[in-house]
């Protein structure tokens, strides 16, 4: 699968590496041309010291990389999510119905809002997938709510991805 990860911070880089290790063609996008160039040259993200980026991992700051994406993962910092989504929107191909939540599964992080939006999409007949990456004190309740809202066929939970050794 051709996957683009938008956001070259620690999470975006870690996700891109895991996807690449699972034999996907992955492009990591950075909003900063200088950072993208440094990542290409050094094959290491300063936020993940000592972790080498896979040779096959493509790195760019050109949003044209989205044109042939089969899957787009949004992983910018939360303060930049809206700006990145707005900037990327004209480049997104039709039919990439994936949403991603990365963080602790805690209600105060807005999970009620996310689940309510997903429920509305389901009721409108929209196709989509939702992936929750993380764990947390409210995980059992979040999973139960997904069942209650009849979203379990569209929502997936990966659990926590915290072991830096997994990336090496």
PDB file of C-alpha atoms in Angstrom:
ATOM      1  CA  UNK A   1       0.000   0.000   0.000  1.00  0.00           C
ATOM      2  CA  UNK A   2       1.210   3.522  -0.808  1.00  0.00           C
ATOM      3  CA  UNK A   3       1.052   5.490   2.463  1.00  0.00           C
ATOM      4  CA  UNK A   4       1.876   9.131   3.224  1.00  0.00           C
ATOM      5  CA  UNK A   5       2.479  10.274   6.797  1.00  0.00           C
ATOM      6  CA  UNK A   6       1.919  14.014   7.221  1.00  0.00           C
ATOM      7  CA  UNK A   7       4.113  15.228  10.065  1.00  0.00           C
ATOM      8  CA  UNK A   8       7.773  14.440  10.620  1.00  0.00           C
ATOM      9  CA  UNK A   9       7.892  14.838  14.387  1.00  0.00           C
ATOM     10  CA  UNK A  10       8.583  11.938  16.692  1.00  0.00           C
ATOM     11  CA  UNK A  11       5.152  10.322  16.300  1.00  0.00           C
ATOM     12  CA  UNK A  12       4.959  10.801  12.548  1.00  0.00           C
ATOM     13  CA  UNK A  13       8.443   9.399  12.065  1.00  0.00           C
ATOM     14  CA  UNK A  14       7.778   6.415  14.358  1.00  0.00           C
ATOM     15  CA  UNK A  15       4.507   5.640  12.552  1.00  0.00           C
ATOM     16  CA  UNK A  16       6.173   5.952   9.144  1.00  0.00           C
ATOM     17  CA  UNK A  17       8.915   3.558  10.233  1.00  0.00           C
ATOM     18  CA  UNK A  18       6.457   0.985  11.568  1.00  0.00           C
ATOM     19  CA  UNK A  19       4.402   1.139   8.390  1.00  0.00           C
ATOM     20  CA  UNK A  20       7.546   0.770   6.271  1.00  0.00           C
ATOM     21  CA  UNK A  21       8.679  -2.195   8.387  1.00  0.00           C
ATOM     22  CA  UNK A  22       5.338  -3.806   7.532  1.00  0.00           C
ATOM     23  CA  UNK A  23       6.323  -3.643   3.853  1.00  0.00           C
ATOM     24  CA  UNK A  24       4.347  -0.599   2.775  1.00  0.00           C
ATOM     25  CA  UNK A  25       5.692   2.101   0.470  1.00  0.00           C
ATOM     26  CA  UNK A  26       5.821   5.056   2.862  1.00  0.00           C
ATOM     27  CA  UNK A  27       6.513   8.744   2.326  1.00  0.00           C
ATOM     28  CA  UNK A  28       7.140  10.976   5.331  1.00  0.00           C
ATOM     29  CA  UNK A  29       6.130  14.603   4.715  1.00  0.00           C
ATOM     30  CA  UNK A  30       7.569  17.568   6.576  1.00  0.00           C
ATOM     31  CA  UNK A  31       6.211  21.101   6.307  1.00  0.00           C
ATOM     32  CA  UNK A  32       9.771  22.421   6.599  1.00  0.00           C
ATOM     33  CA  UNK A  33      11.936  21.959   3.462  1.00  0.00           C
ATOM     34  CA  UNK A  34      15.155  22.241   5.507  1.00  0.00           C
ATOM     35  CA  UNK A  35      14.012  19.582   7.964  1.00  0.00           C
ATOM     36  CA  UNK A  36      12.987  17.275   5.113  1.00  0.00           C
ATOM     37  CA  UNK A  37      16.417  17.686   3.527  1.00  0.00           C
ATOM     38  CA  UNK A  38      18.194  16.983   6.837  1.00  0.00           C
ATOM     39  CA  UNK A  39      16.096  13.871   7.406  1.00  0.00           C
ATOM     40  CA  UNK A  40      16.999  12.658   3.918  1.00  0.00           C
ATOM     41  CA  UNK A  41      20.714  13.313   4.369  1.00  0.00           C
ATOM     42  CA  UNK A  42      21.217  12.125   7.940  1.00  0.00           C
ATOM     43  CA  UNK A  43      18.555   9.361   7.926  1.00  0.00           C
ATOM     44  CA  UNK A  44      17.851  10.199  11.563  1.00  0.00           C
ATOM     45  CA  UNK A  45      15.232  12.354  13.261  1.00  0.00           C
ATOM     46  CA  UNK A  46      16.707  14.479  16.089  1.00  0.00           C
ATOM     47  CA  UNK A  47      13.575  13.626  18.112  1.00  0.00           C
ATOM     48  CA  UNK A  48      14.537   9.945  17.939  1.00  0.00           C
ATOM     49  CA  UNK A  49      18.301  10.008  18.525  1.00  0.00           C
ATOM     50  CA  UNK A  50      20.110   6.840  17.532  1.00  0.00           C
ATOM     51  CA  UNK A  51      17.190   5.528  15.461  1.00  0.00           C
ATOM     52  CA  UNK A  52      18.118   5.154  11.785  1.00  0.00           C
ATOM     53  CA  UNK A  53      15.418   5.874   9.210  1.00  0.00           C
ATOM     54  CA  UNK A  54      14.896   2.993   6.760  1.00  0.00           C
ATOM     55  CA  UNK A  55      16.538   3.475   3.368  1.00  0.00           C
ATOM     56  CA  UNK A  56      13.237   2.799   1.580  1.00  0.00           C
ATOM     57  CA  UNK A  57      11.400   5.491   3.575  1.00  0.00           C
ATOM     58  CA  UNK A  58      10.815   8.418   1.233  1.00  0.00           C
ATOM     59  CA  UNK A  59      11.039  11.920   2.728  1.00  0.00           C
ATOM     60  CA  UNK A  60       9.669  15.100   1.169  1.00  0.00           C
ATOM     61  CA  UNK A  61       8.127  18.486   1.783  1.00  0.00           C
ATOM     62  CA  UNK A  62       6.137  18.357  -1.471  1.00  0.00           C
ATOM     63  CA  UNK A  63       2.413  17.721  -0.975  1.00  0.00           C
ATOM     64  CA  UNK A  64       2.190  16.256  -4.461  1.00  0.00           C
ATOM     65  CA  UNK A  65       3.204  13.039  -2.699  1.00  0.00           C
ATOM     66  CA  UNK A  66      -0.478  12.784  -1.705  1.00  0.00           C
ATOM     67  CA  UNK A  67      -1.731  12.428  -5.259  1.00  0.00           C
ATOM     68  CA  UNK A  68      -1.184   8.645  -5.409  1.00  0.00           C
ATOM     69  CA  UNK A  69      -1.690   7.869  -1.725  1.00  0.00           C
ATOM     70  CA  UNK A  70      -3.908   4.945  -0.838  1.00  0.00           C
ATOM     71  CA  UNK A  71      -3.745   5.915   2.820  1.00  0.00           C
ATOM     72  CA  UNK A  72      -2.923   9.240   4.474  1.00  0.00           C
ATOM     73  CA  UNK A  73      -1.948   9.414   8.139  1.00  0.00           C
ATOM     74  CA  UNK A  74      -2.226  12.826   9.766  1.00  0.00           C
ATOM     75  CA  UNK A  75       0.418  13.099  12.498  1.00  0.00           C
ATOM     76  CA  UNK A  76       1.301  16.784  12.890  1.00  0.00           C
ATOM     77  CA  UNK A  77       1.446  18.382  16.329  1.00  0.00           C
ATOM     78  CA  UNK A  78      -2.059  19.168  17.574  1.00  0.00           C
ATOM     79  CA  UNK A  79      -1.588  22.939  17.217  1.00  0.00           C
ATOM     80  CA  UNK A  80      -0.845  22.481  13.490  1.00  0.00           C
ATOM     81  CA  UNK A  81      -3.465  19.856  12.612  1.00  0.00           C
ATOM     82  CA  UNK A  82      -6.002  22.285  11.162  1.00  0.00           C
ATOM     83  CA  UNK A  83      -3.384  24.167   9.106  1.00  0.00           C
ATOM     84  CA  UNK A  84      -1.874  20.948   7.731  1.00  0.00           C
ATOM     85  CA  UNK A  85      -5.313  19.570   6.849  1.00  0.00           C
ATOM     86  CA  UNK A  86      -6.205  22.786   5.050  1.00  0.00           C
ATOM     87  CA  UNK A  87      -2.891  22.835   3.166  1.00  0.00           C
ATOM     88  CA  UNK A  88      -3.131  19.139   2.225  1.00  0.00           C
ATOM     89  CA  UNK A  89      -6.819  19.097   1.221  1.00  0.00           C
ATOM     90  CA  UNK A  90      -6.360  20.095  -2.453  1.00  0.00           C
ATOM     91  CA  UNK A  91      -3.845  17.268  -2.928  1.00  0.00           C
ATOM     92  CA  UNK A  92      -5.814  14.449  -1.288  1.00  0.00           C
ATOM     93  CA  UNK A  93      -7.148  11.796  -3.629  1.00  0.00           C
ATOM     94  CA  UNK A  94     -10.765  10.755  -3.396  1.00  0.00           C
ATOM     95  CA  UNK A  95     -11.534   7.710  -1.314  1.00  0.00           C
ATOM     96  CA  UNK A  96      -9.000   7.900   1.538  1.00  0.00           C
ATOM     97  CA  UNK A  97     -11.419   7.384   4.413  1.00  0.00           C
ATOM     98  CA  UNK A  98      -9.074   7.016   7.373  1.00  0.00           C
ATOM     99  CA  UNK A  99      -8.979   8.867  10.652  1.00  0.00           C
ATOM    100  CA  UNK A 100      -6.220   8.415  13.187  1.00  0.00           C
ATOM    101  CA  UNK A 101      -6.048   9.236  16.880  1.00  0.00           C
ATOM    102  CA  UNK A 102      -2.626   8.994  18.511  1.00  0.00           C
ATOM    103  CA  UNK A 103      -2.425   9.479  22.263  1.00  0.00           C
ATOM    104  CA  UNK A 104      -3.718   8.306  25.594  1.00  0.00           C
ATOM    105  CA  UNK A 105      -7.285   7.034  25.464  1.00  0.00           C
ATOM    106  CA  UNK A 106      -8.772   9.482  27.933  1.00  0.00           C
ATOM    107  CA  UNK A 107     -12.182  11.144  27.578  1.00  0.00           C
ATOM    108  CA  UNK A 108     -10.753  14.603  28.292  1.00  0.00           C
ATOM    109  CA  UNK A 109      -8.841  14.390  24.992  1.00  0.00           C
ATOM    110  CA  UNK A 110     -12.106  14.877  23.102  1.00  0.00           C
ATOM    111  CA  UNK A 111     -12.901  11.243  22.372  1.00  0.00           C
ATOM    112  CA  UNK A 112     -16.649  11.878  22.859  1.00  0.00           C
ATOM    113  CA  UNK A 113     -16.506  14.439  20.061  1.00  0.00           C
ATOM    114  CA  UNK A 114     -14.608  12.042  17.782  1.00  0.00           C
ATOM    115  CA  UNK A 115     -17.004   9.161  18.441  1.00  0.00           C
ATOM    116  CA  UNK A 116     -20.044  11.384  17.931  1.00  0.00           C
ATOM    117  CA  UNK A 117     -18.644  12.558  14.574  1.00  0.00           C
ATOM    118  CA  UNK A 118     -17.977   8.946  13.555  1.00  0.00           C
ATOM    119  CA  UNK A 119     -21.519   7.977  14.539  1.00  0.00           C
ATOM    120  CA  UNK A 120     -22.860  10.792  12.340  1.00  0.00           C
ATOM    121  CA  UNK A 121     -20.713   9.627   9.414  1.00  0.00           C
ATOM    122  CA  UNK A 122     -22.008   6.066   9.820  1.00  0.00           C
ATOM    123  CA  UNK A 123     -25.605   7.303   9.923  1.00  0.00           C
ATOM    124  CA  UNK A 124     -24.991   9.251   6.702  1.00  0.00           C
ATOM    125  CA  UNK A 125     -23.724   6.084   5.035  1.00  0.00           C
ATOM    126  CA  UNK A 126     -20.142   7.334   4.729  1.00  0.00           C
ATOM    127  CA  UNK A 127     -17.389   4.732   4.454  1.00  0.00           C
ATOM    128  CA  UNK A 128     -14.444   5.275   6.798  1.00  0.00           C
ATOM    129  CA  UNK A 129     -11.934   3.635   9.097  1.00  0.00           C
ATOM    130  CA  UNK A 130     -10.780   4.926  12.470  1.00  0.00           C
ATOM    131  CA  UNK A 131      -7.538   3.801  14.098  1.00  0.00           C
ATOM    132  CA  UNK A 132      -6.816   4.515  17.748  1.00  0.00           C
ATOM    133  CA  UNK A 133      -3.108   4.252  18.580  1.00  0.00           C
ATOM    134  CA  UNK A 134      -2.514   4.335  22.291  1.00  0.00           C
ATOM    135  CA  UNK A 135      -3.828   3.127  25.607  1.00  0.00           C
ATOM    136  CA  UNK A 136      -5.159   4.853  28.686  1.00  0.00           C
ATOM    137  CA  UNK A 137      -7.309   4.805  31.754  1.00  0.00           C
ATOM    138  CA  UNK A 138     -10.540   5.210  29.774  1.00  0.00           C
ATOM    139  CA  UNK A 139      -9.742   2.599  27.121  1.00  0.00           C
ATOM    140  CA  UNK A 140     -12.326   0.033  28.310  1.00  0.00           C
ATOM    141  CA  UNK A 141     -15.039   2.693  28.357  1.00  0.00           C
ATOM    142  CA  UNK A 142     -14.009   4.014  24.921  1.00  0.00           C
ATOM    143  CA  UNK A 143     -14.142   0.482  23.478  1.00  0.00           C
ATOM    144  CA  UNK A 144     -17.552  -0.062  25.091  1.00  0.00           C
ATOM    145  CA  UNK A 145     -18.840   3.196  23.595  1.00  0.00           C
ATOM    146  CA  UNK A 146     -17.563   2.131  20.158  1.00  0.00           C
ATOM    147  CA  UNK A 147     -19.637  -1.066  20.566  1.00  0.00           C
ATOM    148  CA  UNK A 148     -22.686   0.878  21.773  1.00  0.00           C
ATOM    149  CA  UNK A 149     -22.492   3.221  18.770  1.00  0.00           C
ATOM    150  CA  UNK A 150     -22.113   0.205  16.427  1.00  0.00           C
ATOM    151  CA  UNK A 151     -18.733   1.401  15.189  1.00  0.00           C
ATOM    152  CA  UNK A 152     -16.682  -1.700  16.000  1.00  0.00           C
ATOM    153  CA  UNK A 153     -16.517  -2.772  12.345  1.00  0.00           C
ATOM    154  CA  UNK A 154     -14.884   0.568  11.474  1.00  0.00           C
ATOM    155  CA  UNK A 155     -12.778   1.326  14.561  1.00  0.00           C
ATOM    156  CA  UNK A 156      -9.480  -0.396  15.325  1.00  0.00           C
ATOM    157  CA  UNK A 157      -7.344  -0.223  18.451  1.00  0.00           C
ATOM    158  CA  UNK A 158      -3.603  -0.927  18.183  1.00  0.00           C
ATOM    159  CA  UNK A 159      -2.698  -0.419  21.821  1.00  0.00           C
ATOM    160  CA  UNK A 160       0.326   1.534  22.939  1.00  0.00           C
ATOM    161  CA  UNK A 161       3.391   1.844  20.723  1.00  0.00           C
ATOM    162  CA  UNK A 162       5.994   3.096  23.154  1.00  0.00           C
ATOM    163  CA  UNK A 163       8.989   0.781  22.890  1.00  0.00           C
ATOM    164  CA  UNK A 164      11.797   2.625  21.144  1.00  0.00           C
ATOM    165  CA  UNK A 165      13.526  -0.724  20.587  1.00  0.00           C
ATOM    166  CA  UNK A 166      10.653  -1.709  18.294  1.00  0.00           C
ATOM    167  CA  UNK A 167      11.787   1.072  15.959  1.00  0.00           C
ATOM    168  CA  UNK A 168      15.440   0.019  15.855  1.00  0.00           C
TER     169      UNK A 168
END
